[in-house]
């Protein structure tokens, strides 16, 4: 059973930065494609970024492109999301997700294509 635990959320002023971490256990982390999603109050869950198991393929939502960076350290079974130039509209609960990669470059921004999810971490950006 794969378990994902997010950390690093908090309250930050607009323009600030945060780094989220997603620690995985119970599976072969290096074979998983991973993703970050977020859900703001009253809104649907949306994809933020995704990364292939090798880290060579990355996806970013247009709303975060140029501000957020997704990365992973397979030796530490951990994925990261470095968030910069934060805006109030980035306020949401951030979730990490994982699933087995079919091939090395496999990547997905679709929530339904991930079986394993963390409990979420709150990010609040004040104006």
C-alpha angles and dihedrals in degrees: 000000000000117000124194124193122188124203139166101069123133147119118311136166121249110277092030132114139237134180118215122200130201115198117197130201138170099042146055099284095185091063095052129096109218140201145183121225132177138201125198122198111284093007135101122257110268135194116253104174141338137198136196122238091260093045092235096110120058135174129197131187112241090244092063103030111128093015105060129053125197120203141157139207108207092188089061096037088233137128124199139202115199108198120195137173088025119201131200088250088064088070108121146106107281120214131190120214137190142187138166113280116234092204137005097265096043113138134160139188092188116105092208090062093064122080100183125061138176125228094254136244125236120240117189121184116194122206 
